[in-house]
mmCIF file of C-alpha atoms and ligand atoms in Angstrom:
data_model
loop_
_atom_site.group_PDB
_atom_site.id
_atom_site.type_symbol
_atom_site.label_atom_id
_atom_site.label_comp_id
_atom_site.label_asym_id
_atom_site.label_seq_id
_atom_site.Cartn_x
_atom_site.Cartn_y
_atom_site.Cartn_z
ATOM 1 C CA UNK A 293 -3.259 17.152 -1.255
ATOM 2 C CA UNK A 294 -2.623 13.821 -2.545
ATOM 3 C CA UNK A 295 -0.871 10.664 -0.723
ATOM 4 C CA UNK A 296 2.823 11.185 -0.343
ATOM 5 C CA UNK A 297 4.791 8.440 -2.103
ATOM 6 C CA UNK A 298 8.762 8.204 -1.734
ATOM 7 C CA UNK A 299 10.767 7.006 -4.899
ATOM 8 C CA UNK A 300 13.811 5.453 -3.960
ATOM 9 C CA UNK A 301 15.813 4.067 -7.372
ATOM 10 C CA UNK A 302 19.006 5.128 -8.308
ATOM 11 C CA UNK A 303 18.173 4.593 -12.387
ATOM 12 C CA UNK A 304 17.762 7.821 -13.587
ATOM 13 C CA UNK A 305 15.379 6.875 -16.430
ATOM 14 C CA UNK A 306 13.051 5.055 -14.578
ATOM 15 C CA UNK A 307 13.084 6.936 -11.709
ATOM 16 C CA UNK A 308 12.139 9.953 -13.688
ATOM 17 C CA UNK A 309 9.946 8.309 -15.543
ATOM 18 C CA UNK A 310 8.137 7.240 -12.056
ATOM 19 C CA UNK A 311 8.731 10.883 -10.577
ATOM 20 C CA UNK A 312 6.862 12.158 -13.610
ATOM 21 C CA UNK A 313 3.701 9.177 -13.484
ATOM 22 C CA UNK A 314 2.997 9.440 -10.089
ATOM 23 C CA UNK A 315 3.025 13.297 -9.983
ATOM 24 C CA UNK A 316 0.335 13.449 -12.956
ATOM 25 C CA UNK A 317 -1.614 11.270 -10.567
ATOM 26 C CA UNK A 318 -1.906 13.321 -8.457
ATOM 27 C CA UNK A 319 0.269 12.400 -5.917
ATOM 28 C CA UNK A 320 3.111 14.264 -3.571
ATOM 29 C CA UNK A 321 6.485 12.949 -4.712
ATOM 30 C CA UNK A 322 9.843 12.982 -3.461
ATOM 31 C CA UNK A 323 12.795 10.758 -5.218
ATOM 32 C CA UNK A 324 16.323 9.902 -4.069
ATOM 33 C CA UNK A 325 18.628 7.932 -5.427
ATOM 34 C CA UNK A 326 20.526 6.350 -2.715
ATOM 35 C CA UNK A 327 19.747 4.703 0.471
ATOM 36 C CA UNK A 328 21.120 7.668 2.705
ATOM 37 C CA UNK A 329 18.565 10.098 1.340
ATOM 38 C CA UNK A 330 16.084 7.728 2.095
ATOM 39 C CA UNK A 331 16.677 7.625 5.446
ATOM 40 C CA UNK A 332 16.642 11.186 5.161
ATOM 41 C CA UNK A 333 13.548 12.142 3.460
ATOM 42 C CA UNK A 334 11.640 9.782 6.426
ATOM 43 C CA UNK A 335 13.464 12.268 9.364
ATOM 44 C CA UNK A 336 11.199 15.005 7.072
ATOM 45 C CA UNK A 337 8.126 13.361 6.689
ATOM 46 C CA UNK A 338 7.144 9.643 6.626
ATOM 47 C CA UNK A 339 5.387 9.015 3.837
ATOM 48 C CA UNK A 340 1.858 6.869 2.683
ATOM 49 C CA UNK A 341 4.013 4.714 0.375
ATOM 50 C CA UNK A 342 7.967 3.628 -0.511
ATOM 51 C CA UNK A 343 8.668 2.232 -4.152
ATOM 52 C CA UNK A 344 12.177 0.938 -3.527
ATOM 53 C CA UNK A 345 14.482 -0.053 -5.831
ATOM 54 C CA UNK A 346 16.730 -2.905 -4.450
ATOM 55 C CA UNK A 347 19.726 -2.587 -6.319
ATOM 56 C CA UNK A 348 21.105 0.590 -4.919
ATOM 57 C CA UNK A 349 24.392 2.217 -4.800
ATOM 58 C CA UNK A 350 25.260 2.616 -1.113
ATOM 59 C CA UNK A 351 23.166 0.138 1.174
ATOM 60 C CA UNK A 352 21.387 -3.113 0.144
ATOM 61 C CA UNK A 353 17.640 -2.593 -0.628
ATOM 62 C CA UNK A 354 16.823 -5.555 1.520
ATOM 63 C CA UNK A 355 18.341 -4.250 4.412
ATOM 64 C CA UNK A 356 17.070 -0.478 3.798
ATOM 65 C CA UNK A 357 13.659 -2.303 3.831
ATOM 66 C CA UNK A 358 13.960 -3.703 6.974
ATOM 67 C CA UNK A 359 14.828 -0.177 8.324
ATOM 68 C CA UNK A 360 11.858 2.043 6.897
ATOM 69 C CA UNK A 361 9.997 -0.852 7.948
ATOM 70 C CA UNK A 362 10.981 -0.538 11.582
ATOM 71 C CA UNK A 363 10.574 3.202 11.297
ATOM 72 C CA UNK A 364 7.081 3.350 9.537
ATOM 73 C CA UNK A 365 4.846 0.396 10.150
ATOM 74 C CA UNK A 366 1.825 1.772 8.694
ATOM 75 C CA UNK A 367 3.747 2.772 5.449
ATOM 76 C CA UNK A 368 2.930 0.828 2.117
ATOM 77 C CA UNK A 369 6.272 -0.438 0.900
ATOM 78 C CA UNK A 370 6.092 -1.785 -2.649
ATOM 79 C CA UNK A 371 10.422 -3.185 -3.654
ATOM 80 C CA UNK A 372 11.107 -2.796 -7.365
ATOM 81 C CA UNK A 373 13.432 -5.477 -8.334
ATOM 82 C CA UNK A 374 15.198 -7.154 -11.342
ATOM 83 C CA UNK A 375 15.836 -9.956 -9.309
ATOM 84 C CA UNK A 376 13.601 -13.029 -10.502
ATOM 85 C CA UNK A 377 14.324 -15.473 -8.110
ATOM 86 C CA UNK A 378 11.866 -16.310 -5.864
ATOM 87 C CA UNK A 379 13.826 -16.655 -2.748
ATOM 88 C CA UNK A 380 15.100 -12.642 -3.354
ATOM 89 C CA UNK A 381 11.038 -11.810 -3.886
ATOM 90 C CA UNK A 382 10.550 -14.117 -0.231
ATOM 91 C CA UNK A 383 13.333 -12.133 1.390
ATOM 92 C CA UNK A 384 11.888 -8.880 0.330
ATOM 93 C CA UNK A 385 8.411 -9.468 1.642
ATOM 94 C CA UNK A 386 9.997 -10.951 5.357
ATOM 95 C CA UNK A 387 11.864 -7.464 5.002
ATOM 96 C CA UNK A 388 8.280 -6.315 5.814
ATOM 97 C CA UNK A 389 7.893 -5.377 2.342
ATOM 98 C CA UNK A 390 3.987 -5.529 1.334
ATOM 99 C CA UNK A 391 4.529 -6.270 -2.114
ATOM 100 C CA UNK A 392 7.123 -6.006 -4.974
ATOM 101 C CA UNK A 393 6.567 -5.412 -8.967
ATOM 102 C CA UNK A 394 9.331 -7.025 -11.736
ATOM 103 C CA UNK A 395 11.333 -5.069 -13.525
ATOM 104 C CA UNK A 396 10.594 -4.501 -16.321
ATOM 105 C CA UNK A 397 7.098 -3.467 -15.389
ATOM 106 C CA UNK A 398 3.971 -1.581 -16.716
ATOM 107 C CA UNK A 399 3.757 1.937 -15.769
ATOM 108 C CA UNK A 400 -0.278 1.017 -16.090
ATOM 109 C CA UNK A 401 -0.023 -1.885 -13.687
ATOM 110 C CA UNK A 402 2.734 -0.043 -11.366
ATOM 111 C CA UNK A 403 -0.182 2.676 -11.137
ATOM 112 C CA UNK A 404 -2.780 0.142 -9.895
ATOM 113 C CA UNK A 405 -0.627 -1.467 -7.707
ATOM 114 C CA UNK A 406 0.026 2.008 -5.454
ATOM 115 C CA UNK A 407 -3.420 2.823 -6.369
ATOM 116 C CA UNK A 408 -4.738 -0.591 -4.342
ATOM 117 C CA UNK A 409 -1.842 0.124 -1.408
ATOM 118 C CA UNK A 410 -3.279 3.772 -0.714
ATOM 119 C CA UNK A 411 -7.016 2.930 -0.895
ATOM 120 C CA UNK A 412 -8.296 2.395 2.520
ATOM 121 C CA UNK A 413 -9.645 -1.341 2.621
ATOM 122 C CA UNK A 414 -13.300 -2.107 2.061
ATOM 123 C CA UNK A 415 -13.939 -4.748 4.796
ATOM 124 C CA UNK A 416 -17.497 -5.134 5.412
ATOM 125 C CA UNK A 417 -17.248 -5.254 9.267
ATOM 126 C CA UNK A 418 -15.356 -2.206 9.670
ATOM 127 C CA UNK A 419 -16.544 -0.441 13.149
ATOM 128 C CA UNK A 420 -17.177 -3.373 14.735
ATOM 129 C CA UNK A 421 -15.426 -5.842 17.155
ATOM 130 C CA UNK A 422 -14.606 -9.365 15.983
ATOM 131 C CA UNK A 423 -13.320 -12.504 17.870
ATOM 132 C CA UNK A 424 -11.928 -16.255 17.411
ATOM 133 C CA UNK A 425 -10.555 -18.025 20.420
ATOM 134 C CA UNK A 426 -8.787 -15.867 22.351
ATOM 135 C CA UNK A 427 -8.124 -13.351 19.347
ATOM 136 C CA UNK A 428 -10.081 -10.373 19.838
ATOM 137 C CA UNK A 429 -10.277 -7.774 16.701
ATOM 138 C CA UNK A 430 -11.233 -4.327 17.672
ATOM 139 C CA UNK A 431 -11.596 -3.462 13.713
ATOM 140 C CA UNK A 432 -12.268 0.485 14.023
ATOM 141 C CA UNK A 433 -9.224 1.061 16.337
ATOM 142 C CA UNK A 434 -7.073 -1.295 14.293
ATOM 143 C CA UNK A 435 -5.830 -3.400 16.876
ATOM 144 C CA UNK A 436 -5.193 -7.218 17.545
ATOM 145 C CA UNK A 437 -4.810 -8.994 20.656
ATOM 146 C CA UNK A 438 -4.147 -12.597 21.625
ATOM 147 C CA UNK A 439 -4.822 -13.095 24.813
ATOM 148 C CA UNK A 440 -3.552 -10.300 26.883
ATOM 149 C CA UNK A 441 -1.045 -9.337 24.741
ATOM 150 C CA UNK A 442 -1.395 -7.032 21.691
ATOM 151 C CA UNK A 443 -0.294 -7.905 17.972
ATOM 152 C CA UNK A 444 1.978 -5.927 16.076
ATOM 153 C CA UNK A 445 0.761 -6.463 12.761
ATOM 154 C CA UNK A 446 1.417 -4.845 9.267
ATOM 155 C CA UNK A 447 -1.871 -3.152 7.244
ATOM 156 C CA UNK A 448 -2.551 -5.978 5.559
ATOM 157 C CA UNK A 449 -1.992 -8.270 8.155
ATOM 158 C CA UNK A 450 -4.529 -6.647 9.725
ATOM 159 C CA UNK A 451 -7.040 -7.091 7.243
ATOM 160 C CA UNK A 452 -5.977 -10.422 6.763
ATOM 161 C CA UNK A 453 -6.474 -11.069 9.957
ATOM 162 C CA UNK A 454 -9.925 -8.945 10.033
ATOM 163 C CA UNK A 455 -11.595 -11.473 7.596
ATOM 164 C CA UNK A 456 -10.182 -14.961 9.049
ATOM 165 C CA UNK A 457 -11.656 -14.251 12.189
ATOM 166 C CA UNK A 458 -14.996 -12.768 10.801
ATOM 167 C CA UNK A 459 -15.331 -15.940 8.847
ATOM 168 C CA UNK A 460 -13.612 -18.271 11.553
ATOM 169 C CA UNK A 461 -14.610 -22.279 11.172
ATOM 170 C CA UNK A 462 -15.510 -21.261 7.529
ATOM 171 C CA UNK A 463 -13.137 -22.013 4.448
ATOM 172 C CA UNK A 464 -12.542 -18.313 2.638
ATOM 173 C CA UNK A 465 -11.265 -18.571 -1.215
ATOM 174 C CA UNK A 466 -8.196 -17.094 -2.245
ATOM 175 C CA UNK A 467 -9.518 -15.118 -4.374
ATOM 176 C CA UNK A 468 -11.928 -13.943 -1.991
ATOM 177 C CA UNK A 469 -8.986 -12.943 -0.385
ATOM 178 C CA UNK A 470 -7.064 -11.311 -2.898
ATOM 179 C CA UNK A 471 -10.401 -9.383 -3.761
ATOM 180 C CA UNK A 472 -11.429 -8.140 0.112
ATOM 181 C CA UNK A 473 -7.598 -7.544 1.545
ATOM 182 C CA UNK A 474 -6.148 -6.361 -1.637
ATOM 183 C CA UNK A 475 -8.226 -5.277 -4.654
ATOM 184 C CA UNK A 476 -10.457 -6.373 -6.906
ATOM 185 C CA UNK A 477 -7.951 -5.167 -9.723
ATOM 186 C CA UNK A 478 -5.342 -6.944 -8.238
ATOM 187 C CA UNK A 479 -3.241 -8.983 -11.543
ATOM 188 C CA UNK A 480 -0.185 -9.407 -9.248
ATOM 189 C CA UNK A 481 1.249 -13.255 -8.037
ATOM 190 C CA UNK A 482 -0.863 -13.892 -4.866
ATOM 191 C CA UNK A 483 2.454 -14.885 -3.594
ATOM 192 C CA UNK A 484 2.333 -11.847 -1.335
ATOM 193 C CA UNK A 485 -0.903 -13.614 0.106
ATOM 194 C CA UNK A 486 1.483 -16.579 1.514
ATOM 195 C CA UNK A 487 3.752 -14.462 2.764
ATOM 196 C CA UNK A 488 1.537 -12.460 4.905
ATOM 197 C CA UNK A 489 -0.190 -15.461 5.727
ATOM 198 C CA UNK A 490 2.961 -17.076 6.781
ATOM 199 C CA UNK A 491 3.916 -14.027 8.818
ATOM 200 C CA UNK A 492 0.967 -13.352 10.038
ATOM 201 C CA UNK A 493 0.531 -17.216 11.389
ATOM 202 C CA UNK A 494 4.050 -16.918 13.257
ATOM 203 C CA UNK A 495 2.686 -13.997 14.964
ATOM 204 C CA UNK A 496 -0.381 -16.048 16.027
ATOM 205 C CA UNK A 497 1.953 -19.149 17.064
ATOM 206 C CA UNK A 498 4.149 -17.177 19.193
ATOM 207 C CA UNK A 499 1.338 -16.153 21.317
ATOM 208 C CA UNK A 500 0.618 -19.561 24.284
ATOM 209 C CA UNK A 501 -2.750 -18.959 24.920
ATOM 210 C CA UNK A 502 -5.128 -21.589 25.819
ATOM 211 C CA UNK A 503 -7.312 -21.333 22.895
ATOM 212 C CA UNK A 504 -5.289 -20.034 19.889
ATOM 213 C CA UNK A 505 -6.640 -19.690 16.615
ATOM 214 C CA UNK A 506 -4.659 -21.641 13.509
ATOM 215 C CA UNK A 507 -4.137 -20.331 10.133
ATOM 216 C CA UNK A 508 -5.230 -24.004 7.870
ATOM 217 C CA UNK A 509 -3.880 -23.960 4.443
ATOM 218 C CA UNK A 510 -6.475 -25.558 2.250
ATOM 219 C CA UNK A 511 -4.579 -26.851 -0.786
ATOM 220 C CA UNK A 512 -5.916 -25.095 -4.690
ATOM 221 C CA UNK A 513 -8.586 -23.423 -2.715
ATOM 222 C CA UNK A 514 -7.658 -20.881 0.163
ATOM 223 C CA UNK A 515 -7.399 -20.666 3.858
ATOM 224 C CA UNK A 516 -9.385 -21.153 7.193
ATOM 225 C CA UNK A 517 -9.045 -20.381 10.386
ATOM 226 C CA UNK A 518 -9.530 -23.044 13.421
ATOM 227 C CA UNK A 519 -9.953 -22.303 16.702
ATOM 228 C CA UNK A 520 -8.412 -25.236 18.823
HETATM 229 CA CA1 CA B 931 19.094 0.070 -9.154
#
């Protein structure tokens, strides 16, 4: 059985259209049109992946977000929006959104999108256990931990996370990034890669341990971490 993806858009053409797509993929898919059958659908089953519409009828998308989010963190949540402003796109992703796609979009490149959120990443070191400082990666159990205290971390925070400390003291390329925690396919705005970064360093800083790793932004080429 394919992955189970949950459409939530209250346009009836495109969320037919999406119904119909996604189900000649291959995958198992539900749609609602509202952000009470949402919440719904998730009391059923959670499923691998949310496209979510943020205009909807009854609740704002945003704040929907923000809810499947806290009920599912392992769920891919990609928001669908017409908004264009950058600050709505920012808002979405600290919703704990892992990416969103412009309306109007490309059924093709809405495809490859959920295609590169369902595929299990590709990290070279997966099994083992990495470390930087005082952050210790156990990479086959998926779990973080600064100090004594574990990280709650999205997916790709995780893997984020998996490669800066692999490579730790060494400057990694953005698209390296893009390429080993995303896809290789990936023709979205690497915005999402700030985002997570940004998240994923304010997770880092509000852990005092003696000897915390830092997230350096290294300007037109990428990221590195430091230990201190
Ligand atoms: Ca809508």
């Amino acid at each position: 059985m394919g992955a189970e993806i949950l459409v939530v858009e209250d346009d009836p053409t495109i969320g037919r259209s999406l119904e119909q797509a996604l189900t000649g993929e291959g995958y198992d898919v539900a749609h609602v049109t509202d952000a009470a059958s949402a919440r719904e659908a998730f009391t059923v089953a959670v499923p691998d992946l949310v496209l979510l519409d943020l205009g909807l009828p009854d609740v704002d998308g945003v704040e929907l977000c923000r809810e499947l989010r806290a009920l599912a963190p392992a769920t891919s949540i990609v928001v669908l929006t017409a908004r264009q402003e950058e600050a709505d796109i920012v808002v979405g992703l600290d919703a704990g959104a892992d990416d969103y796609i412009s309306k109007p979009f490309r059924l093709a490149e809405l495809l490859a999108r959920v295609r590169a959120h369902l595929r299990r990443p590709e990290l070279h070191l997966v099994g083992e256990r990495v470390t930087a400082g005082d952050v210790d990666v156990d990479v086959a159990a998926r779990r973080a931990w600064a100090g004594p205290r574990e990280l709650a971390l999205r997916p790709r925070e995780f893997d984020l996370l998996v490669l800066l400390v692999s490579e730790a003291g060494r400057a990694i390329s953005r698209e390296r990034i893009m390429d080993e925690v995303w896809d290789e396919n990936w023709h979205g705005s690497t915005k999402t890669l700030d985002v997570h970064v940004s998240t994923l360093r304010r997770k880092l800083e509000e852990q005092s341990t003696p000897s915390r790793p830092t997230i350096t932004g290294l300007p037109r080429f990428g990221y590195r971490l430091d230990v201190e």
